[in-house]
Short mmCIF file of C-alpha atoms in Angstrom, two decimals:
data_model
loop_
_atom_site.label_atom_id
_atom_site.label_comp_id
_atom_site.label_asym_id
_atom_site.label_seq_id
_atom_site.Cartn_x
_atom_site.Cartn_y
_atom_site.Cartn_z
CA MET A 255 -0.02 -0.03 -0.04
CA LYS A 256 2.66 2.43 1.13
CA ASN A 257 4.93 1.45 -1.87
CA PHE A 258 2.04 2.00 -4.25
CA GLU A 259 1.30 5.41 -2.84
CA LEU A 260 4.92 6.34 -3.23
CA GLN A 261 4.98 5.14 -6.88
CA HIS A 262 1.96 7.08 -7.58
CA ILE A 263 3.30 10.21 -6.16
CA GLN A 264 6.49 9.89 -8.12
CA ARG A 265 4.53 9.39 -11.40
CA ARG A 266 2.59 12.54 -10.64
CA LYS A 267 5.70 14.42 -9.92
CA ARG A 268 7.26 13.33 -13.24
CA SER A 269 4.26 14.15 -15.32
CA ASN A 270 4.23 17.61 -13.65
CA ARG A 271 7.93 18.16 -14.53
CA ILE A 272 7.39 17.06 -18.06
CA MET A 273 4.43 19.37 -18.55
CA HIS A 274 6.44 22.28 -17.04
CA ILE A 275 9.25 21.68 -19.57
CA LEU A 276 6.87 21.39 -22.46
CA PHE A 277 5.19 24.60 -21.75
CA LEU A 278 8.44 26.43 -21.17
CA PHE A 279 9.59 25.07 -24.55
CA SER A 280 6.44 26.40 -26.21
CA THR A 281 7.07 29.75 -24.72
CA MET A 282 10.71 29.74 -25.85
CA ILE A 283 9.73 29.13 -29.56
CA GLY A 284 8.08 32.49 -29.72
CA ILE A 285 10.74 34.38 -27.70
CA VAL A 286 13.76 32.76 -29.37
CA THR A 287 12.39 33.49 -32.90
CA LEU A 288 11.74 37.10 -31.89
CA GLY A 289 15.22 37.31 -30.38
CA ILE A 290 16.97 35.97 -33.52
CA LEU A 291 14.88 38.27 -35.66
CA LEU A 292 15.82 41.34 -33.64
CA VAL A 293 19.43 40.42 -33.35
CA GLN A 294 19.64 39.94 -37.05
CA ILE A 295 17.94 43.13 -37.84
CA ILE A 296 19.84 45.25 -35.39
CA ALA A 297 23.14 43.68 -36.62
CA LYS A 298 22.26 44.46 -40.23
CA GLY A 299 20.66 47.83 -39.81
CA SER A 300 22.08 49.66 -36.81
CA GLY A 301 25.17 50.95 -38.78
CA TRP A 302 22.83 52.79 -41.11
CA ILE A 303 20.97 54.64 -38.44
CA SER A 304 22.24 58.25 -38.07
CA LEU A 305 20.85 61.71 -38.32
CA ASP A 306 21.28 61.58 -42.20
CA PHE A 307 19.03 58.58 -42.26
CA PHE A 308 16.15 60.73 -40.93
CA THR A 309 16.94 63.91 -42.98
CA HIS A 310 17.41 62.27 -46.35
CA PHE A 311 14.79 61.11 -48.84
CA SER A 312 15.07 57.81 -50.53
CA SER A 313 17.55 57.65 -53.41
CA ARG A 314 19.13 55.40 -56.05
CA PHE A 315 22.23 55.42 -54.01
CA PRO A 316 21.97 53.54 -50.75
CA GLU A 317 24.42 55.87 -48.93
CA LYS A 318 22.33 58.90 -49.70
CA SER A 319 19.05 57.18 -48.91
CA GLY A 320 17.00 58.12 -45.92
CA ILE A 321 13.54 57.56 -44.45
CA LYS A 322 12.28 61.16 -44.13
CA ALA A 323 9.45 60.86 -46.62
CA ALA A 324 8.20 57.61 -45.16
CA PHE A 325 8.69 58.73 -41.50
CA PHE A 326 6.55 61.82 -42.02
CA GLY A 327 4.03 59.93 -44.17
CA THR A 328 3.44 57.41 -41.38
CA LEU A 329 3.48 60.25 -38.73
CA TRP A 330 0.68 62.14 -40.70
CA LEU A 331 -1.26 58.94 -41.28
CA MET A 332 -1.33 58.30 -37.57
CA LEU A 333 -2.18 61.87 -36.60
CA ILE A 334 -5.26 61.79 -38.98
CA THR A 335 -6.39 58.25 -38.17
CA ALA A 336 -5.96 58.35 -34.54
CA PRO A 337 -8.50 61.07 -33.67
CA LEU A 338 -10.96 59.93 -36.39
CA THR A 339 -11.01 56.28 -35.25
CA PHE A 340 -11.12 57.27 -31.58
CA ILE A 341 -14.15 59.70 -31.95
CA ILE A 342 -16.11 57.46 -34.30
CA GLY A 343 -15.19 54.29 -32.63
CA VAL A 344 -15.90 55.27 -28.97
CA SER A 345 -19.13 56.95 -30.09
CA THR A 346 -20.26 53.76 -31.75
CA ALA A 347 -19.39 51.62 -28.79
CA ILE A 348 -21.37 53.98 -26.54
CA TYR A 349 -24.23 53.75 -28.84
CA LEU A 350 -24.24 50.01 -29.02
CA GLU A 351 -23.45 49.44 -25.34
CA GLU A 352 -25.35 52.15 -23.61
CA TYR A 353 -28.29 53.28 -25.80
CA ALA A 354 -29.24 50.65 -28.40
CA LYS A 355 -32.10 48.34 -27.48
CA ASN A 356 -31.33 44.69 -27.81
CA THR A 357 -33.18 44.24 -31.06
CA TRP A 358 -32.26 42.04 -34.08
CA LEU A 359 -30.95 45.06 -35.83
CA SER A 360 -28.42 45.90 -33.10
CA ARG A 361 -27.44 42.21 -32.78
CA PHE A 362 -26.94 42.17 -36.50
CA ILE A 363 -24.79 45.27 -36.46
CA GLN A 364 -22.71 43.81 -33.51
CA THR A 365 -22.11 40.54 -35.26
CA ASN A 366 -21.02 42.43 -38.41
CA ILE A 367 -18.61 44.75 -36.54
CA SER A 368 -16.93 41.75 -34.96
CA ASN A 369 -16.69 40.14 -38.43
CA LEU A 370 -15.31 43.24 -39.93
CA ALA A 371 -12.53 43.16 -37.44
CA GLY A 372 -11.36 39.89 -39.06
CA VAL A 373 -11.54 41.04 -42.69
CA PRO A 374 -8.12 40.92 -44.42
CA SER A 375 -6.56 44.35 -44.73
CA VAL A 376 -6.07 44.15 -48.41
CA VAL A 377 -9.92 44.06 -48.79
CA TYR A 378 -10.07 47.42 -46.91
CA GLY A 379 -7.49 48.66 -49.51
CA LEU A 380 -9.92 47.83 -52.29
CA LEU A 381 -12.68 49.49 -50.45
CA GLY A 382 -10.53 52.59 -49.93
CA LEU A 383 -9.56 52.59 -53.69
CA THR A 384 -13.23 52.30 -54.70
CA ILE A 385 -14.69 54.79 -52.30
CA PHE A 386 -12.08 57.43 -51.47
CA VAL A 387 -9.65 57.36 -54.46
CA ARG A 388 -12.36 56.92 -57.21
CA LEU A 389 -15.85 57.72 -55.96
CA PHE A 390 -14.95 60.72 -53.86
CA ASP A 391 -12.19 61.57 -56.32
CA LEU A 392 -9.64 62.17 -53.46
CA GLY A 393 -6.94 60.59 -55.60
CA ARG A 394 -3.92 58.67 -54.34
CA SER A 395 -3.46 61.07 -51.60
CA LEU A 396 -2.61 61.12 -47.80
CA ILE A 397 -6.23 61.65 -46.97
CA SER A 398 -7.34 58.60 -48.91
CA GLY A 399 -4.72 56.52 -47.13
CA ALA A 400 -5.72 57.91 -43.74
CA LEU A 401 -9.46 57.39 -44.39
CA THR A 402 -8.75 53.71 -45.46
CA MET A 403 -6.74 53.19 -42.28
CA THR A 404 -9.56 54.55 -40.34
CA LEU A 405 -11.97 52.03 -41.79
CA LEU A 406 -9.46 49.30 -41.15
CA VAL A 407 -8.89 50.22 -37.43
CA LEU A 408 -12.44 51.21 -36.58
CA PRO A 409 -13.97 47.63 -35.93
CA VAL A 410 -11.04 46.77 -33.69
CA ILE A 411 -11.53 49.95 -31.64
CA ILE A 412 -15.26 49.52 -31.42
CA VAL A 413 -14.77 45.97 -30.06
CA ALA A 414 -12.12 47.05 -27.54
CA ALA A 415 -14.23 50.03 -26.45
CA ARG A 416 -17.29 47.86 -26.02
CA GLU A 417 -15.52 45.44 -23.88
CA SER A 418 -14.24 48.27 -21.69
CA LEU A 419 -17.81 49.78 -21.33
CA LYS A 420 -19.15 46.29 -20.51
CA ALA A 421 -16.68 45.89 -17.71
CA VAL A 422 -18.00 48.94 -15.84
CA PRO A 423 -20.24 47.41 -13.24
CA ASN A 424 -23.98 48.10 -13.48
CA HIS A 425 -24.20 49.09 -9.87
CA GLN A 426 -22.21 52.23 -10.77
CA ARG A 427 -24.84 53.21 -13.49
CA ASN A 428 -27.57 52.56 -11.04
CA ALA A 429 -26.04 54.63 -8.43
CA SER A 430 -25.88 57.54 -10.79
CA LEU A 431 -29.29 57.09 -12.22
CA ALA A 432 -30.96 56.75 -8.73
CA LEU A 433 -29.56 60.28 -7.96
CA GLY A 434 -31.50 61.68 -10.86
CA ALA A 435 -28.78 61.69 -13.53
CA ASN A 436 -29.83 61.10 -17.08
CA PRO A 437 -28.17 58.43 -19.25
CA TRP A 438 -25.74 60.90 -20.82
CA GLN A 439 -24.69 62.46 -17.51
CA THR A 440 -24.11 58.88 -16.28
CA ILE A 441 -21.97 58.01 -19.29
CA LEU A 442 -19.88 61.10 -19.10
CA ARG A 443 -19.27 61.28 -15.40
CA VAL A 444 -19.30 57.58 -14.34
CA VAL A 445 -19.01 55.07 -17.21
CA LEU A 446 -16.39 56.82 -19.43
CA PRO A 447 -13.98 57.63 -16.65
CA SER A 448 -13.96 54.00 -15.46
CA ALA A 449 -13.74 52.70 -19.02
CA MET A 450 -11.09 55.11 -20.31
CA PRO A 451 -7.88 53.14 -19.48
CA GLY A 452 -9.23 50.13 -21.34
CA ILE A 453 -10.53 52.19 -24.29
CA LEU A 454 -7.11 54.10 -24.58
CA THR A 455 -5.08 50.86 -24.38
CA GLY A 456 -7.24 49.16 -26.99
CA SER A 457 -7.10 52.27 -29.33
CA ILE A 458 -3.33 52.64 -29.16
CA LEU A 459 -2.68 48.85 -29.58
CA SER A 460 -4.99 48.74 -32.68
CA LEU A 461 -3.32 51.80 -34.14
CA SER A 462 0.09 50.28 -33.46
CA ARG A 463 -1.14 47.31 -35.64
CA ALA A 464 -2.16 49.75 -38.30
CA ILE A 465 1.16 51.48 -38.33
CA GLY A 466 2.73 48.31 -39.86
CA GLU A 467 0.02 47.71 -42.49
CA THR A 468 1.30 47.68 -46.02
CA ALA A 469 -1.23 45.99 -48.25
CA PRO A 470 -4.12 48.52 -47.98
CA LEU A 471 -1.73 51.45 -48.54
CA ILE A 472 -0.29 49.82 -51.69
CA VAL A 473 -3.73 49.27 -53.06
CA VAL A 474 -4.91 52.78 -52.24
CA GLY A 475 -1.80 53.97 -54.06
CA ALA A 476 0.95 55.07 -51.66
CA ALA A 477 4.00 55.79 -53.80
CA SER A 478 7.18 53.82 -53.18
CA TYR A 479 9.40 56.70 -54.21
CA ILE A 480 8.82 60.25 -53.02
CA ALA A 481 11.26 62.97 -52.46
CA PHE A 482 9.15 65.34 -50.27
CA VAL A 483 7.27 65.53 -47.03
CA PRO A 484 3.46 65.51 -47.48
CA ASN A 485 2.48 69.13 -47.36
CA SER A 486 -1.36 68.86 -47.61
CA LEU A 487 -4.12 66.27 -47.08
CA PHE A 488 -4.12 65.81 -50.88
CA SER A 489 -0.48 65.29 -51.60
CA ASP A 490 1.20 62.01 -52.51
CA PHE A 491 2.58 60.10 -49.67
CA THR A 492 4.41 57.07 -48.67
CA ALA A 493 4.82 55.11 -45.41
CA MET A 494 7.35 53.36 -43.33
CA PRO A 495 6.30 49.76 -44.23
CA ILE A 496 6.09 50.61 -48.01
CA GLN A 497 9.60 52.16 -47.89
CA ILE A 498 10.88 49.07 -46.12
CA TYR A 499 9.17 46.77 -48.60
CA SER A 500 10.59 48.65 -51.63
CA TRP A 501 14.14 48.63 -50.24
CA ALA A 502 13.91 45.01 -49.20
CA GLY A 503 13.02 44.21 -52.84
CA ARG A 504 16.26 45.60 -54.27
CA PRO A 505 19.01 43.13 -55.02
CA GLU A 506 21.94 45.24 -53.58
CA GLU A 507 23.05 44.17 -50.17
CA SER A 508 23.18 47.78 -48.83
CA PHE A 509 19.50 48.29 -49.56
CA GLY A 510 18.75 45.21 -47.53
CA GLN A 511 20.68 46.94 -44.68
CA LEU A 512 18.62 50.08 -45.19
CA ALA A 513 15.45 48.05 -44.90
CA ALA A 514 16.65 46.75 -41.67
CA ALA A 515 17.43 50.16 -40.38
CA GLY A 516 13.86 51.13 -41.38
CA ILE A 517 12.46 48.20 -39.48
CA ILE A 518 14.38 49.36 -36.40
CA VAL A 519 12.82 52.74 -36.56
CA LEU A 520 9.34 51.32 -37.15
CA LEU A 521 9.81 48.96 -34.12
CA ILE A 522 10.91 51.94 -32.01
CA MET A 523 7.83 53.77 -33.07
CA LEU A 524 5.68 50.68 -32.14
CA LEU A 525 7.40 50.35 -28.74
CA GLY A 526 6.80 54.00 -28.11
CA MET A 527 3.10 53.74 -28.81
CA ASN A 528 2.81 50.64 -26.58
CA LEU A 529 4.73 52.34 -23.91
CA ILE A 530 2.17 55.30 -24.06
CA ALA A 531 -0.53 52.73 -23.79
CA ILE A 532 0.98 51.22 -20.69
CA MET A 533 1.66 54.58 -19.06
CA LEU A 534 -2.00 55.65 -19.68
CA ARG A 535 -3.24 52.52 -18.19
CA ASN A 536 -1.08 52.87 -15.06
CA LYS A 537 -1.95 56.50 -14.61
CA TYR A 538 -5.73 55.90 -14.74
CA GLN A 539 -5.50 52.80 -12.55
CA ARG A 540 -3.66 54.68 -9.78
CA SER A 541 -6.16 57.42 -9.56
CA MET B 70 -47.38 60.91 1.66
CA ILE B 71 -46.89 57.75 -0.48
CA ASP B 72 -50.08 56.21 -1.69
CA ILE B 73 -50.01 52.91 -3.62
CA GLN B 74 -53.21 51.90 -5.13
CA SER B 75 -53.97 48.49 -6.69
CA LEU B 76 -50.46 48.15 -8.15
CA ASP B 77 -49.87 45.23 -10.43
CA LEU B 78 -46.38 44.57 -11.89
CA PHE B 79 -45.41 41.99 -14.54
CA TYR B 80 -41.90 40.93 -15.77
CA GLY B 81 -43.13 39.74 -19.12
CA GLU B 82 -45.55 36.90 -18.23
CA PHE B 83 -44.57 36.86 -14.51
CA HIS B 84 -46.92 38.48 -12.18
CA ALA B 85 -44.48 39.87 -9.63
CA LEU B 86 -46.76 42.24 -7.60
CA LYS B 87 -50.44 41.40 -7.18
CA ASN B 88 -52.92 44.22 -6.42
CA VAL B 89 -50.80 46.00 -3.73
CA SER B 90 -52.40 48.95 -1.89
CA MET B 91 -50.77 50.77 0.93
CA PHE B 92 -50.27 54.22 2.52
CA LEU B 93 -46.94 55.27 3.90
CA PRO B 94 -47.21 58.26 6.15
CA GLU B 95 -44.66 61.14 6.15
CA LYS B 96 -41.60 60.90 8.31
CA SER B 97 -42.08 57.25 9.17
CA ILE B 98 -40.16 54.13 8.74
CA THR B 99 -41.77 51.29 6.85
CA ALA B 100 -40.12 47.88 6.54
CA PHE B 101 -40.85 45.50 3.76
CA ILE B 102 -40.18 41.84 4.84
CA GLY B 103 -40.76 38.51 3.19
CA PRO B 104 -38.79 35.67 1.65
CA SER B 105 -36.55 36.06 -1.51
CA GLY B 106 -38.51 36.65 -4.57
CA CYS B 107 -41.70 37.83 -2.75
CA GLY B 108 -41.57 41.17 -4.57
CA LYS B 109 -40.49 43.48 -1.72
CA SER B 110 -37.47 44.79 -3.63
CA THR B 111 -39.57 45.13 -6.82
CA LEU B 112 -42.15 47.20 -4.98
CA LEU B 113 -39.30 49.34 -3.54
CA ARG B 114 -38.01 50.00 -6.98
CA THR B 115 -41.46 51.16 -8.26
CA LEU B 116 -41.24 54.05 -5.92
CA ASN B 117 -38.40 55.72 -7.83
CA ARG B 118 -39.16 54.04 -11.09
CA MET B 119 -35.85 52.07 -11.26
CA ASN B 120 -37.94 49.30 -12.82
CA ASP B 121 -38.28 51.49 -15.88
CA MET B 122 -34.88 50.30 -17.04
CA ILE B 123 -36.08 46.65 -17.39
CA LYS B 124 -37.76 46.53 -20.78
CA THR B 125 -40.24 43.78 -20.04
CA VAL B 126 -41.78 45.46 -16.98
CA LYS B 127 -45.48 46.48 -17.25
CA ILE B 128 -47.12 48.31 -14.41
CA LYS B 129 -50.81 48.85 -13.62
CA GLY B 130 -52.31 50.96 -10.83
CA THR B 131 -50.99 54.24 -9.31
CA VAL B 132 -48.32 55.37 -7.05
CA THR B 133 -48.96 58.82 -5.62
CA ILE B 134 -46.37 60.84 -3.91
CA HIS B 135 -47.68 64.22 -2.32
CA GLY B 136 -50.79 63.91 -4.52
CA ASN B 137 -48.97 63.30 -7.83
CA ASN B 138 -49.18 59.99 -9.67
CA ILE B 139 -45.49 59.27 -10.43
CA TYR B 140 -46.51 57.11 -13.46
CA GLU B 141 -48.18 59.87 -15.43
CA PRO B 142 -46.57 60.25 -18.78
CA GLU B 143 -45.41 63.87 -18.10
CA VAL B 144 -43.60 62.97 -14.91
CA ASN B 145 -39.86 63.80 -15.23
CA VAL B 146 -38.14 60.67 -13.88
CA GLU B 147 -34.83 62.50 -13.09
CA LEU B 148 -36.65 64.97 -10.86
CA LEU B 149 -38.61 62.04 -9.27
CA ARG B 150 -35.42 60.34 -8.35
CA LYS B 151 -34.08 63.59 -6.90
CA ARG B 152 -37.08 63.53 -4.53
CA VAL B 153 -36.89 59.77 -3.91
CA GLY B 154 -33.40 58.82 -3.05
CA MET B 155 -32.03 55.31 -3.01
CA VAL B 156 -29.46 53.23 -1.10
CA PHE B 157 -28.54 49.87 -2.51
CA GLN B 158 -27.74 46.48 -1.03
CA GLN B 159 -23.96 46.57 -1.86
CA PRO B 160 -22.23 49.76 -0.92
CA ASN B 161 -21.61 51.34 -4.38
CA PRO B 162 -19.52 54.45 -4.11
CA PHE B 163 -18.09 55.91 -7.32
CA PRO B 164 -14.39 55.38 -7.86
CA LYS B 165 -13.91 58.98 -6.93
CA SER B 166 -12.93 61.04 -3.83
CA ILE B 167 -15.24 61.10 -0.81
CA TYR B 168 -16.07 64.75 -1.64
CA ASP B 169 -16.84 64.10 -5.28
CA ASN B 170 -19.08 61.21 -4.26
CA VAL B 171 -21.29 63.41 -2.15
CA ALA B 172 -21.12 66.39 -4.53
CA TYR B 173 -22.06 64.11 -7.51
CA GLY B 174 -25.84 64.54 -7.08
CA PRO B 175 -25.89 68.31 -6.58
CA ARG B 176 -23.53 68.81 -9.58
CA ILE B 177 -25.77 66.62 -11.77
CA HIS B 178 -28.70 68.93 -10.77
CA GLY B 179 -26.75 72.12 -11.56
CA THR B 180 -25.01 73.34 -8.38
CA LYS B 181 -21.54 74.65 -9.45
CA LYS B 182 -20.49 77.05 -6.76
CA LYS B 183 -17.59 75.57 -4.66
CA SER B 184 -18.83 77.24 -1.31
CA GLU B 185 -22.31 75.82 -1.85
CA LEU B 186 -20.93 72.36 -2.62
CA ASP B 187 -18.62 72.50 0.48
CA ASP B 188 -21.78 73.27 2.65
CA ILE B 189 -23.76 70.44 1.10
CA VAL B 190 -20.99 67.96 1.41
CA GLU B 191 -20.40 68.75 5.02
CA LYS B 192 -24.04 68.78 5.91
CA SER B 193 -24.73 65.52 4.16
CA LEU B 194 -21.77 63.77 5.80
CA ARG B 195 -22.91 65.07 9.23
CA ASP B 196 -26.39 63.83 8.66
CA ALA B 197 -25.01 60.39 7.69
CA ALA B 198 -22.91 60.30 10.75
CA LEU B 199 -19.67 60.13 8.85
CA TRP B 200 -18.27 63.63 8.96
CA ASP B 201 -16.14 63.12 12.10
CA GLU B 202 -14.52 60.06 10.61
CA VAL B 203 -13.66 61.47 7.20
CA LYS B 204 -13.49 65.32 7.50
CA GLY B 205 -9.75 65.37 7.06
CA ASP B 206 -9.69 62.91 4.12
CA LEU B 207 -12.30 64.36 1.69
CA LYS B 208 -9.94 64.28 -1.10
CA LYS B 209 -9.08 60.54 -0.62
CA SER B 210 -10.73 57.83 -2.58
CA ALA B 211 -14.02 56.42 -1.27
CA TYR B 212 -12.68 52.89 -1.96
CA GLY B 213 -10.36 53.44 1.02
CA LEU B 214 -13.24 53.37 3.44
CA SER B 215 -14.59 50.31 5.27
CA GLY B 216 -17.80 48.64 4.01
CA GLY B 217 -19.84 50.36 6.76
CA GLN B 218 -18.29 53.75 5.99
CA GLN B 219 -18.96 53.22 2.28
CA GLN B 220 -22.56 52.45 2.95
CA ARG B 221 -22.89 55.69 5.10
CA LEU B 222 -21.15 57.61 2.38
CA CYS B 223 -23.78 56.23 -0.06
CA ILE B 224 -26.52 57.46 2.32
CA ALA B 225 -24.70 60.90 2.44
CA ARG B 226 -24.59 60.87 -1.34
CA ALA B 227 -28.37 60.26 -1.41
CA LEU B 228 -29.06 62.97 1.12
CA ALA B 229 -27.03 65.52 -0.77
CA VAL B 230 -29.74 66.09 -3.39
CA ASN B 231 -32.13 66.95 -0.57
CA PRO B 232 -34.79 64.13 -1.11
CA GLU B 233 -38.09 63.68 0.70
CA VAL B 234 -38.06 59.88 0.57
CA LEU B 235 -35.18 57.51 1.17
CA LEU B 236 -35.43 53.98 -0.21
CA MET B 237 -33.10 51.38 1.31
CA ASP B 238 -32.76 48.01 -0.30
CA GLU B 239 -31.27 45.65 2.38
CA PRO B 240 -28.75 48.36 3.20
CA THR B 241 -26.95 46.33 5.86
CA SER B 242 -26.90 42.85 4.37
CA ALA B 243 -23.33 43.17 3.19
CA LEU B 244 -22.05 44.65 6.55
CA ASP B 245 -20.75 43.30 9.88
CA PRO B 246 -22.90 43.63 13.13
CA ILE B 247 -21.23 46.82 14.27
CA SER B 248 -21.60 48.65 11.00
CA THR B 249 -25.15 47.37 10.91
CA LEU B 250 -25.89 48.89 14.31
CA LYS B 251 -24.53 52.20 13.19
CA ILE B 252 -26.65 52.19 10.01
CA GLU B 253 -29.66 51.24 12.02
CA GLU B 254 -29.09 54.12 14.62
CA LEU B 255 -28.68 56.56 11.58
CA ILE B 256 -31.96 55.31 10.13
CA GLN B 257 -33.63 56.33 13.43
CA GLN B 258 -32.12 59.81 13.22
CA LEU B 259 -32.99 60.27 9.57
CA LYS B 260 -36.69 59.62 10.37
CA GLU B 261 -36.97 63.18 11.71
CA LYS B 262 -36.44 64.65 8.22
CA TYR B 263 -37.24 61.87 5.78
CA THR B 264 -39.76 59.30 4.89
CA ILE B 265 -37.97 55.94 4.85
CA VAL B 266 -38.80 52.62 3.21
CA ILE B 267 -36.50 49.78 4.08
CA VAL B 268 -36.39 46.33 2.58
CA THR B 269 -34.77 43.80 4.85
CA HIS B 270 -34.28 40.06 5.27
CA ASN B 271 -33.42 40.54 8.88
CA MET B 272 -36.64 40.38 10.97
CA GLN B 273 -34.95 41.73 14.06
CA GLN B 274 -33.87 44.76 12.07
CA ALA B 275 -37.40 45.36 10.94
CA GLY B 276 -38.47 45.13 14.51
CA ARG B 277 -35.75 47.43 15.78
CA VAL B 278 -36.07 50.22 13.28
CA SER B 279 -39.44 50.41 11.65
CA ASP B 280 -42.84 52.04 12.67
CA GLN B 281 -44.93 49.84 10.30
CA THR B 282 -44.08 46.55 8.55
CA ALA B 283 -45.48 45.06 5.47
CA PHE B 284 -45.27 41.27 4.97
CA PHE B 285 -45.01 40.03 1.34
CA LEU B 286 -45.47 36.53 -0.07
CA ASN B 287 -45.41 35.55 -3.75
CA GLY B 288 -46.14 39.07 -4.95
CA GLU B 289 -48.98 39.54 -2.52
CA MET B 290 -49.11 41.92 0.40
CA VAL B 291 -50.21 39.47 3.09
CA GLU B 292 -50.34 41.95 6.00
CA PHE B 293 -49.45 45.61 6.69
CA SER B 294 -49.76 47.22 10.13
CA GLU B 295 -47.87 48.57 13.13
CA THR B 296 -44.56 46.75 13.50
CA ASP B 297 -45.31 45.72 17.00
CA THR B 298 -48.61 44.07 15.78
CA ILE B 299 -46.85 42.25 12.99
CA PHE B 300 -44.41 40.70 15.24
CA SER B 301 -46.46 40.10 18.34
CA ASN B 302 -50.07 39.70 17.18
CA PRO B 303 -50.21 39.07 13.49
CA VAL B 304 -53.73 38.55 11.98
CA ASP B 305 -52.76 36.25 9.09
CA GLN B 306 -51.37 32.74 9.80
CA ARG B 307 -48.76 33.09 7.01
CA THR B 308 -47.35 36.20 8.76
CA GLU B 309 -47.16 34.45 12.02
CA ASP B 310 -45.39 31.49 10.46
CA TYR B 311 -42.87 33.71 8.84
CA VAL B 312 -42.05 36.07 11.76
CA THR B 313 -41.72 33.17 14.15
CA GLY B 314 -39.34 31.49 11.75
CA ARG B 315 -41.38 28.52 10.68
CA PHE B 316 -40.52 29.19 6.97
CA GLY B 317 -38.68 31.66 4.86
#
């Protein structure tokens, strides 16, 4: 009896250890791959990062090439896309979560928004091409790109904002309504302040996904070679992932290194946005 | 003061309140007792129309406060709820400072002046017997208070909009005995200024704090009279069975 118990315990211990190692191994697959990727890119590209890299436009000669047009293109895209998606997305989420009655129509809209979040980005590019570039005749311009990006990010932000609103406990709403507040006062003063950290984090994370999108911008017509910074909503533009893509496609070794340098800059922008998301979350959670 | 006449309430098909009629005099404490699901909380929530938010609810009959039927279509629900305050079962302060919690209602209803708000906050906290404990910490988060203090804060928050009626839905069921005692003492004091209706699962509490008691069973008001009568000499057999602990 005793012997049997001992054996059983050892078997259990062993299977626990095996599973422990297995899970660790799965985790390592992701981390090691990312590590190798980062090391390779940094080794390849870091030598090309200098002040010139940011002040020069792209060129036929790798040593004269820089990321200026793409950097400002991406910056402008984000500056237009961020407020548009935030305002429209949060308003939609508030409508669906706080005002809309639970009818078949609102359920239909909700299901569709969740589905839209999973539509491939190139489809949004085609949509942008049809609507903004051709129908609205905005041309292959910065504003067409930004509006297409807005459509692309919108479903993700709506879903994230709705989850944050849902997480606000109902007793908070009841407390406000029982004091004679109307629904809008309740949303503005009680629901939104509680939901804001989640909404902001969701928004920034989905924008940081958009910053790396290439396909929709290519379809909408971002140029791969541009030697100026966009100076109006209607000027031609390019963006970081497109510049990187076009450099990476060149046969010369040094353009490959330029592409790696571009990736480093893009990664730093991404990290910066995620850092902002984390800081906003911590700030709101403390207060 | 509050006059309920042949009130029927349905949740969809479910008949939750059956032909309830009762009169609650001004500046008195009324307790609603009865087993879970008997309709006592539902009746409480008809008095400030919190049931309006549930879409399937249908109401027949009248509830009159100071001669006005609160279910008339032209009644402004926001103003009604200003007159009829509510305290919930779980203490539910906002994740804001103690001051902002109490000032929330007055601000909603348009009070902006700092000095005026300061006065209201102090007076409400005094009336809720919380001022001495928090006067130095008004800027601190309400979540730092104990459960009993949070519930008194919620009472202060309800008092801050100067209501006539105070509805309390099992206000002590989430609290320890000492906090419960404090709230009960407070309810006794509040009676001087407010008409109070309290739902409770705790029969000793109903006996201690209320002037009259209504006993509910399956949506029906079985008996309603002076609290002493209900507990010592009930007319209905079902009331006697319930208050002596034979069921429920």
